[in-house]
């Protein structure tokens, strides 16, 4: 049977919920985010506010400067989570093959549902209208034979979009679109492509794959495939991992605290990276130690707020290492685990009291991007090296 995937993404999610719940806000510029007088950032803005150039991630101060008459509201995550669950319930009534990407976005593989509910377009329309009728919210949908095209489609006609990309002319359909619509093409790659005179997806498609690989390494092949409308990735329903962890057994048992800290720092990097790649934050950090006599202990710390920055995981691990007096006995194995996983849906609001400041998040993003492009060994924190 022909594969059919629907990508659904809610429009101006947080702001739309606020407008729904307070009719006075409808048709008005609404900005949901942190404190507009403090260091808060915009979580999202209603489409009316976007007309003033306000968007996610912008400082609230700047948003206020651009549109002083906008209505600023705090984030009500409990409410949005509930709506997110309601939306998911609608999805599940059409297919069990769902990959939630964030609170307001998911891929649905409806290949096997068509016999029961009608073709993919019918299902997409039903989902859209049920979300509107039952939750009074607007969703945008993209329908195609693969994930890349489905997601591209849901974004093309936002808000209230509905785009079907036909397999037979998918390549022609995407050819005139800018290269930034290809997954993985960020600012840097875009600039590099622009310098080569490559502006559209069609331009990429017309280049030999070898050439793209020589310029962009592995990413070259990836963008080549996408530009040819090829994407074989499955909709991953995958049972949620209960924990993510990494451990190392030393060739020679180690007692020296500094060396053990370096090893732990390296593990925290790897664990943090996996955590972020899988779009989670963790509330529980676990240290595992096996001594030379194979006696094994674990120590855990539960945090008030979930984290996913490697250096923060390392801070907790250091506390736990001090607790078990690392440095006094020979150690054979050391392990770092994170559990109590939560979806890292969206950047959280920022205040002075948060343990993961926006600078930390930004720095971590830069590190992740560099490692994505050049490999993990290209950049390691000083704490992984013994002084
Ligand atoms: P998005 O789907 O990226 O944005 P949106 O739904 O507000 O608007 P649209 O899809 O129509 O462009 O994100 C979903 C929610 O996640 C958004 O309503 C608020 C939250 N969010 C943040 O808190 N910070 C961010 O930087 C982003 C991008 C989203
Ligand atoms: Mg959205």
Tab-separated table of C-alpha atoms and ligand atoms in Angstrom:
chain	number	residue	atom	x	y	z
A	1	UNK	CA	0.000	0.000	0.000
A	2	UNK	CA	1.241	3.499	-0.748
A	3	UNK	CA	2.751	5.172	2.292
A	4	UNK	CA	0.805	8.216	3.493
A	5	UNK	CA	1.983	10.559	6.187
A	6	UNK	CA	0.245	13.543	7.711
A	7	UNK	CA	2.132	16.223	9.593
A	8	UNK	CA	-0.008	18.363	11.854
A	9	UNK	CA	1.209	21.579	13.467
A	10	UNK	CA	-1.052	23.843	15.467
A	11	UNK	CA	-1.184	27.531	14.572
A	12	UNK	CA	0.251	30.002	17.089
A	13	UNK	CA	-0.391	27.311	19.649
A	14	UNK	CA	-0.064	29.010	23.068
A	15	UNK	CA	-1.502	32.293	21.805
A	16	UNK	CA	-4.400	30.602	20.012
A	17	UNK	CA	-5.407	28.842	23.227
A	18	UNK	CA	-5.378	32.147	25.101
A	19	UNK	CA	-7.460	33.803	22.400
A	20	UNK	CA	-9.924	30.931	22.458
A	21	UNK	CA	-10.326	31.193	26.216
A	22	UNK	CA	-10.797	34.937	26.232
A	23	UNK	CA	-12.878	36.257	23.320
A	24	UNK	CA	-11.659	39.789	24.069
A	25	UNK	CA	-8.246	38.720	22.800
A	26	UNK	CA	-9.518	37.490	19.462
A	27	UNK	CA	-8.268	39.453	16.473
A	28	UNK	CA	-5.722	41.219	18.676
A	29	UNK	CA	-1.939	41.034	18.899
A	30	UNK	CA	-1.274	38.612	21.747
A	31	UNK	CA	2.172	37.686	22.955
A	32	UNK	CA	2.711	34.739	25.288
A	33	UNK	CA	6.007	34.607	27.107
A	34	UNK	CA	8.081	35.743	30.052
A	35	UNK	CA	7.892	39.009	31.902
A	36	UNK	CA	7.847	41.904	29.394
A	37	UNK	CA	9.502	44.138	31.981
A	38	UNK	CA	12.247	41.644	32.806
A	39	UNK	CA	14.465	39.379	30.790
A	40	UNK	CA	11.627	37.232	29.464
A	41	UNK	CA	11.446	35.980	25.901
A	42	UNK	CA	8.519	35.472	23.567
A	43	UNK	CA	7.220	31.903	23.499
A	44	UNK	CA	4.845	32.637	20.685
A	45	UNK	CA	2.770	35.425	19.218
A	46	UNK	CA	-0.667	35.459	17.621
A	47	UNK	CA	-0.635	36.051	13.880
A	48	UNK	CA	-1.922	39.575	14.550
A	49	UNK	CA	1.224	40.205	16.631
A	50	UNK	CA	3.438	38.600	14.009
A	51	UNK	CA	2.369	41.347	11.620
A	52	UNK	CA	4.475	43.642	13.829
A	53	UNK	CA	7.495	41.416	13.377
A	54	UNK	CA	7.141	39.673	16.734
A	55	UNK	CA	8.182	36.029	16.882
A	56	UNK	CA	9.300	33.177	19.150
A	57	UNK	CA	12.614	33.668	20.875
A	58	UNK	CA	12.586	37.462	20.652
A	59	UNK	CA	13.079	39.359	23.902
A	60	UNK	CA	9.822	40.561	25.400
A	61	UNK	CA	11.294	44.059	25.602
A	62	UNK	CA	11.809	44.093	21.850
A	63	UNK	CA	8.291	42.710	21.314
A	64	UNK	CA	6.878	45.536	23.413
A	65	UNK	CA	8.917	48.057	21.466
A	66	UNK	CA	7.543	46.728	18.193
A	67	UNK	CA	3.963	46.650	19.372
A	68	UNK	CA	3.287	48.540	22.627
A	69	UNK	CA	-0.437	47.844	22.426
A	70	UNK	CA	0.043	44.060	22.274
A	71	UNK	CA	-1.440	42.022	25.098
A	72	UNK	CA	1.286	40.222	27.017
A	73	UNK	CA	0.381	37.008	28.799
A	74	UNK	CA	2.397	34.573	30.899
A	75	UNK	CA	2.882	30.945	29.848
A	76	UNK	CA	0.249	28.591	31.275
A	77	UNK	CA	1.970	25.305	30.558
A	78	UNK	CA	-0.496	23.184	32.522
A	79	UNK	CA	-3.316	24.393	30.320
A	80	UNK	CA	-1.367	23.918	27.073
A	81	UNK	CA	-0.302	20.408	28.057
A	82	UNK	CA	-3.918	19.453	28.594
A	83	UNK	CA	-4.856	20.773	25.137
A	84	UNK	CA	-1.893	18.921	23.677
A	85	UNK	CA	-3.242	15.679	25.140
A	86	UNK	CA	-6.691	16.377	23.708
A	87	UNK	CA	-5.186	16.891	20.270
A	88	UNK	CA	-3.281	13.645	20.577
A	89	UNK	CA	-6.511	11.846	21.433
A	90	UNK	CA	-7.934	13.042	18.112
A	91	UNK	CA	-4.830	11.718	16.305
A	92	UNK	CA	-5.060	8.338	18.003
A	93	UNK	CA	-8.610	7.854	16.836
A	94	UNK	CA	-7.243	7.628	13.268
A	95	UNK	CA	-3.940	5.801	13.673
A	96	UNK	CA	-1.719	4.325	16.365
A	97	UNK	CA	1.392	5.228	14.357
A	98	UNK	CA	2.091	8.668	15.763
A	99	UNK	CA	5.367	10.449	16.360
A	100	UNK	CA	4.857	13.509	18.533
A	101	UNK	CA	7.528	16.080	17.802
A	102	UNK	CA	6.485	18.684	20.309
A	103	UNK	CA	3.399	19.755	22.204
A	104	UNK	CA	1.687	21.036	19.093
A	105	UNK	CA	3.181	18.953	16.329
A	106	UNK	CA	3.170	15.314	15.231
A	107	UNK	CA	3.658	12.955	12.322
A	108	UNK	CA	0.910	10.427	11.669
A	109	UNK	CA	1.394	7.428	9.433
A	110	UNK	CA	-2.094	6.770	8.098
A	111	UNK	CA	-1.101	4.206	5.454
A	112	UNK	CA	-3.044	1.449	7.161
A	113	UNK	CA	-5.969	3.613	8.255
A	114	UNK	CA	-7.285	4.431	4.812
A	115	UNK	CA	-9.473	1.336	4.480
A	116	UNK	CA	-11.300	2.345	7.631
A	117	UNK	CA	-11.468	6.131	7.490
A	118	UNK	CA	-11.067	7.090	3.837
A	119	UNK	CA	-7.957	8.242	2.022
A	120	UNK	CA	-5.238	10.334	3.657
A	121	UNK	CA	-6.748	13.612	2.454
A	122	UNK	CA	-10.113	12.684	3.960
A	123	UNK	CA	-8.405	11.772	7.229
A	124	UNK	CA	-6.424	15.015	7.236
A	125	UNK	CA	-9.570	17.056	6.696
A	126	UNK	CA	-11.372	15.146	9.441
A	127	UNK	CA	-8.533	15.776	11.884
A	128	UNK	CA	-8.513	19.465	11.059
A	129	UNK	CA	-12.233	19.837	11.451
A	130	UNK	CA	-12.358	17.811	14.653
A	131	UNK	CA	-9.638	19.978	16.192
A	132	UNK	CA	-11.677	23.009	15.210
A	133	UNK	CA	-15.061	21.657	16.281
A	134	UNK	CA	-13.948	20.041	19.525
A	135	UNK	CA	-11.135	22.325	20.643
A	136	UNK	CA	-11.817	25.542	18.728
A	137	UNK	CA	-8.255	25.655	17.482
A	138	UNK	CA	-6.718	25.823	14.040
A	139	UNK	CA	-4.225	23.274	12.821
A	140	UNK	CA	-2.152	23.206	9.648
A	141	UNK	CA	-1.658	19.890	7.864
A	142	UNK	CA	0.717	18.581	5.275
A	143	UNK	CA	0.082	15.285	3.514
A	144	UNK	CA	2.626	13.377	1.463
A	145	UNK	CA	4.341	10.034	1.033
A	146	UNK	CA	7.231	10.942	3.318
A	147	UNK	CA	7.988	12.905	6.466
A	148	UNK	CA	10.028	15.666	4.880
A	149	UNK	CA	7.310	16.573	2.394
A	150	UNK	CA	4.512	16.267	4.952
A	151	UNK	CA	6.262	18.696	7.295
A	152	UNK	CA	7.126	21.025	4.474
A	153	UNK	CA	3.474	20.978	3.445
A	154	UNK	CA	2.089	21.807	6.873
A	155	UNK	CA	4.263	24.904	6.972
A	156	UNK	CA	3.580	26.219	3.476
A	157	UNK	CA	0.171	27.737	3.958
A	158	UNK	CA	0.139	28.539	7.654
A	159	UNK	CA	-2.099	29.491	9.385
A	160	UNK	CA	-5.039	27.166	8.743
A	161	UNK	CA	-3.074	25.489	5.972
A	162	UNK	CA	-3.811	22.246	4.187
A	163	UNK	CA	-1.291	21.145	1.591
A	164	UNK	CA	-1.221	17.831	-0.227
A	165	UNK	CA	1.964	16.981	-2.085
A	166	UNK	CA	1.483	14.370	-4.738
A	167	UNK	CA	4.239	11.784	-5.094
A	168	UNK	CA	4.295	11.983	-8.893
A	169	UNK	CA	5.117	15.660	-9.075
A	170	UNK	CA	6.703	16.178	-5.655
A	171	UNK	CA	10.114	17.019	-7.114
A	172	UNK	CA	8.694	19.675	-9.408
A	173	UNK	CA	6.527	20.989	-6.595
A	174	UNK	CA	9.447	21.619	-4.258
A	175	UNK	CA	11.954	22.735	-6.909
A	176	UNK	CA	11.156	26.480	-6.771
A	177	UNK	CA	11.216	26.629	-2.955
A	178	UNK	CA	14.228	28.164	-1.154
A	179	UNK	CA	16.971	25.817	0.051
A	180	UNK	CA	16.169	26.683	3.655
A	181	UNK	CA	13.077	24.500	3.339
A	182	UNK	CA	15.363	21.466	3.247
A	183	UNK	CA	15.817	19.828	6.637
A	184	UNK	CA	19.212	20.548	8.042
A	185	UNK	CA	19.928	23.607	5.941
A	186	UNK	CA	20.575	26.320	8.484
A	187	UNK	CA	22.096	29.727	8.121
A	188	UNK	CA	25.662	28.534	7.525
A	189	UNK	CA	24.794	25.949	4.877
A	190	UNK	CA	22.460	28.416	3.233
A	191	UNK	CA	25.226	31.010	2.980
A	192	UNK	CA	27.614	28.453	1.548
A	193	UNK	CA	25.011	27.347	-1.002
A	194	UNK	CA	24.194	30.942	-1.897
A	195	UNK	CA	27.868	31.617	-2.606
A	196	UNK	CA	27.772	28.671	-5.000
A	197	UNK	CA	24.782	30.261	-6.717
A	198	UNK	CA	22.389	27.692	-5.270
A	199	UNK	CA	19.156	29.302	-4.118
A	200	UNK	CA	16.325	26.863	-4.678
A	201	UNK	CA	15.708	23.214	-3.932
A	202	UNK	CA	15.696	22.663	-7.682
A	203	UNK	CA	19.227	24.103	-7.866
A	204	UNK	CA	20.356	21.544	-5.283
A	205	UNK	CA	18.614	18.727	-7.157
A	206	UNK	CA	20.468	19.592	-10.331
A	207	UNK	CA	23.903	19.162	-8.704
A	208	UNK	CA	25.820	15.885	-8.708
A	209	UNK	CA	25.689	14.120	-5.358
A	210	UNK	CA	29.496	13.695	-5.344
A	211	UNK	CA	29.946	17.425	-5.600
A	212	UNK	CA	27.537	18.095	-2.723
A	213	UNK	CA	29.304	15.462	-0.641
A	214	UNK	CA	32.670	17.048	-1.347
A	215	UNK	CA	31.333	20.398	-0.159
A	216	UNK	CA	29.134	19.339	2.763
A	217	UNK	CA	30.269	15.858	3.756
A	218	UNK	CA	27.514	13.550	4.913
A	219	UNK	CA	25.018	16.393	4.972
A	220	UNK	CA	25.571	16.760	1.217
A	221	UNK	CA	24.003	13.412	0.508
A	222	UNK	CA	21.155	14.197	2.875
A	223	UNK	CA	20.182	17.421	1.170
A	224	UNK	CA	20.624	15.800	-2.236
A	225	UNK	CA	18.079	13.131	-1.333
A	226	UNK	CA	15.612	15.600	0.121
A	227	UNK	CA	15.967	17.836	-2.920
A	228	UNK	CA	14.916	14.806	-4.973
A	229	UNK	CA	11.902	14.439	-2.648
A	230	UNK	CA	13.338	11.246	-1.166
A	231	UNK	CA	13.060	10.603	2.564
A	232	UNK	CA	12.853	7.060	3.873
A	233	UNK	CA	12.587	7.883	7.563
A	234	UNK	CA	9.765	6.115	9.324
A	235	UNK	CA	7.241	7.637	11.687
A	236	UNK	CA	8.779	6.539	14.973
A	237	UNK	CA	6.247	5.711	17.634
A	238	UNK	CA	9.071	4.212	19.705
A	239	UNK	CA	8.266	3.505	23.314
A	240	UNK	CA	9.748	6.373	25.267
A	241	UNK	CA	13.157	5.587	26.720
A	242	UNK	CA	13.014	5.323	30.480
A	243	UNK	CA	16.557	6.445	30.890
A	244	UNK	CA	19.595	7.434	28.901
A	245	UNK	CA	23.026	6.531	30.113
A	246	UNK	CA	26.600	5.791	29.331
A	247	UNK	CA	29.335	4.088	31.295
A	248	UNK	CA	33.003	3.356	30.936
A	249	UNK	CA	35.094	0.532	32.326
A	250	UNK	CA	38.713	1.568	32.748
A	251	UNK	CA	41.569	-0.528	31.498
A	252	UNK	CA	43.335	0.084	34.792
A	253	UNK	CA	41.394	0.876	37.957
A	254	UNK	CA	41.556	4.565	38.875
A	255	UNK	CA	41.592	6.252	42.248
A	256	UNK	CA	42.586	9.794	41.429
A	257	UNK	CA	39.616	12.123	41.793
A	258	UNK	CA	40.644	14.474	39.015
A	259	UNK	CA	40.910	11.639	36.485
A	260	UNK	CA	37.533	10.254	37.473
A	261	UNK	CA	35.989	13.687	37.125
A	262	UNK	CA	37.390	13.966	33.598
A	263	UNK	CA	35.924	10.617	32.673
A	264	UNK	CA	32.580	11.630	34.182
A	265	UNK	CA	32.657	14.929	32.278
A	266	UNK	CA	33.078	13.046	29.030
A	267	UNK	CA	30.157	10.766	29.876
A	268	UNK	CA	27.985	13.782	30.737
A	269	UNK	CA	28.750	15.242	27.320
A	270	UNK	CA	27.623	12.088	25.584
A	271	UNK	CA	24.546	11.589	27.728
A	272	UNK	CA	23.543	15.246	27.416
A	273	UNK	CA	23.885	15.078	23.690
A	274	UNK	CA	21.683	12.002	23.416
A	275	UNK	CA	19.166	13.592	25.719
A	276	UNK	CA	18.961	16.693	23.558
A	277	UNK	CA	18.921	14.724	20.304
A	278	UNK	CA	15.923	12.776	21.561
A	279	UNK	CA	14.312	16.005	22.658
A	280	UNK	CA	14.184	15.343	26.380
A	281	UNK	CA	15.120	16.974	29.617
A	282	UNK	CA	15.832	14.996	32.753
A	283	UNK	CA	14.782	15.451	36.347
A	284	UNK	CA	16.921	12.717	37.853
A	285	UNK	CA	20.662	12.355	37.461
A	286	UNK	CA	22.285	9.071	38.509
A	287	UNK	CA	25.911	8.274	39.203
A	288	UNK	CA	27.022	4.658	39.070
A	289	UNK	CA	30.338	3.487	40.438
A	290	UNK	CA	31.828	0.001	40.462
A	291	UNK	CA	34.803	-0.381	42.761
A	292	UNK	CA	37.793	-2.616	42.132
A	293	UNK	CA	36.147	-5.419	44.136
A	294	UNK	CA	33.058	-5.184	41.842
A	295	UNK	CA	30.942	-3.709	44.598
A	296	UNK	CA	28.601	-1.358	42.730
A	297	UNK	CA	26.759	1.660	44.048
A	298	UNK	CA	24.391	4.188	42.527
A	299	UNK	CA	23.550	7.633	43.825
A	300	UNK	CA	20.815	9.817	42.428
A	301	UNK	CA	19.662	13.366	42.728
A	302	UNK	CA	16.187	14.554	41.843
A	303	UNK	CA	16.077	18.108	40.554
A	304	UNK	CA	13.399	20.734	40.923
A	305	UNK	CA	13.517	21.401	37.212
A	306	UNK	CA	14.420	19.208	34.280
A	307	UNK	CA	17.761	19.875	32.608
A	308	UNK	CA	19.515	18.846	29.403
A	309	UNK	CA	22.697	20.900	29.277
A	310	UNK	CA	25.798	18.726	29.622
A	311	UNK	CA	27.615	21.015	32.044
A	312	UNK	CA	24.573	21.043	34.347
A	313	UNK	CA	24.417	17.256	34.360
A	314	UNK	CA	28.113	17.303	35.196
A	315	UNK	CA	27.545	19.710	38.107
A	316	UNK	CA	25.071	17.252	39.620
A	317	UNK	CA	27.411	14.318	39.001
A	318	UNK	CA	30.198	16.217	40.798
A	319	UNK	CA	27.941	16.709	43.814
A	320	UNK	CA	27.168	12.997	43.836
A	321	UNK	CA	30.841	12.116	43.436
A	322	UNK	CA	31.678	14.241	46.444
A	323	UNK	CA	28.904	12.532	48.369
A	324	UNK	CA	30.466	9.103	47.838
A	325	UNK	CA	33.966	10.476	48.466
A	326	UNK	CA	35.386	9.705	45.072
A	327	UNK	CA	39.165	9.732	45.274
A	328	UNK	CA	39.447	7.425	48.264
A	329	UNK	CA	39.015	4.028	46.559
A	330	UNK	CA	39.976	2.428	43.281
A	331	UNK	CA	37.195	2.545	40.728
A	332	UNK	CA	36.697	0.084	37.890
A	333	UNK	CA	33.682	1.580	36.192
A	334	UNK	CA	31.871	4.856	36.230
A	335	UNK	CA	28.453	5.552	34.715
A	336	UNK	CA	26.191	8.535	34.203
A	337	UNK	CA	22.448	8.081	33.744
A	338	UNK	CA	19.564	10.474	33.384
A	339	UNK	CA	16.000	9.431	34.035
A	340	UNK	CA	12.733	11.139	34.920
A	341	UNK	CA	12.606	12.246	31.309
A	342	UNK	CA	10.298	14.982	30.127
A	343	UNK	CA	9.722	16.179	26.617
A	344	UNK	CA	11.800	19.266	25.930
A	345	UNK	CA	8.876	20.692	23.957
A	346	UNK	CA	9.899	24.217	23.930
A	347	UNK	CA	12.445	26.550	25.402
A	348	UNK	CA	11.224	27.392	28.863
A	349	UNK	CA	10.706	30.813	30.236
A	350	UNK	CA	13.690	32.491	31.659
A	351	UNK	CA	14.090	34.173	34.998
A	352	UNK	CA	17.027	35.017	37.206
A	353	UNK	CA	16.409	31.983	39.321
A	354	UNK	CA	16.568	29.348	36.684
A	355	UNK	CA	19.424	26.918	36.743
A	356	UNK	CA	19.757	26.798	32.984
A	357	UNK	CA	20.253	30.370	31.857
A	358	UNK	CA	19.642	31.344	28.225
A	359	UNK	CA	23.403	31.885	27.791
A	360	UNK	CA	23.967	28.241	28.765
A	361	UNK	CA	21.311	27.096	26.318
A	362	UNK	CA	22.772	29.238	23.558
A	363	UNK	CA	26.291	28.008	24.205
A	364	UNK	CA	25.080	24.413	24.238
A	365	UNK	CA	23.324	24.958	20.910
A	366	UNK	CA	26.489	26.339	19.360
A	367	UNK	CA	28.482	23.343	20.639
A	368	UNK	CA	25.837	20.914	19.353
A	369	UNK	CA	25.845	22.546	15.933
A	370	UNK	CA	29.608	22.400	15.660
A	371	UNK	CA	29.653	18.761	16.757
A	372	UNK	CA	26.835	17.935	14.333
A	373	UNK	CA	28.886	19.285	11.499
A	374	UNK	CA	32.395	18.218	12.385
A	375	UNK	CA	32.026	15.310	14.763
A	376	UNK	CA	31.998	15.066	18.528
A	377	UNK	CA	35.735	14.939	18.957
A	378	UNK	CA	36.260	18.351	17.376
A	379	UNK	CA	35.099	20.159	20.482
A	380	UNK	CA	35.340	18.950	24.043
A	381	UNK	CA	35.038	20.934	27.242
A	382	UNK	CA	38.174	21.560	29.243
A	383	UNK	CA	36.684	19.597	32.123
A	384	UNK	CA	37.115	16.368	30.102
A	385	UNK	CA	40.875	16.823	30.153
A	386	UNK	CA	43.021	16.189	33.158
A	387	UNK	CA	44.905	19.319	34.088
B	1	LIG	P1	5.561	26.393	17.019
B	1	LIG	O1	4.717	25.334	16.384
B	1	LIG	O2	6.956	26.568	16.512
B	1	LIG	O3	4.871	27.799	16.907
B	1	LIG	P2	3.341	28.181	17.014
B	1	LIG	O4	2.473	26.984	17.112
B	1	LIG	O5	3.184	29.158	18.103
B	1	LIG	O6	3.088	28.938	15.662
B	1	LIG	P3	3.012	28.335	14.175
B	1	LIG	O7	3.222	26.853	14.275
B	1	LIG	O8	1.671	28.696	13.672
B	1	LIG	O9	4.114	29.010	13.440
B	1	LIG	O10	5.679	26.123	18.571
B	1	LIG	C1	4.598	25.605	19.327
B	1	LIG	C2	4.576	26.234	20.691
B	1	LIG	O11	5.809	26.009	21.348
B	1	LIG	C3	4.394	27.733	20.658
B	1	LIG	O12	3.021	28.099	20.629
B	1	LIG	C4	5.081	28.177	21.894
B	1	LIG	C5	6.161	27.161	22.118
B	1	LIG	N1	7.461	27.712	21.719
B	1	LIG	C6	8.244	28.344	22.675
B	1	LIG	O13	7.881	28.401	23.851
B	1	LIG	N2	9.433	28.890	22.297
B	1	LIG	C7	9.891	28.840	21.006
B	1	LIG	O14	10.981	29.354	20.699
B	1	LIG	C8	9.066	28.189	20.019
B	1	LIG	C9	9.522	28.121	18.589
B	1	LIG	C10	7.876	27.641	20.432
B	2	LIG	MG1	2.727	25.375	15.766
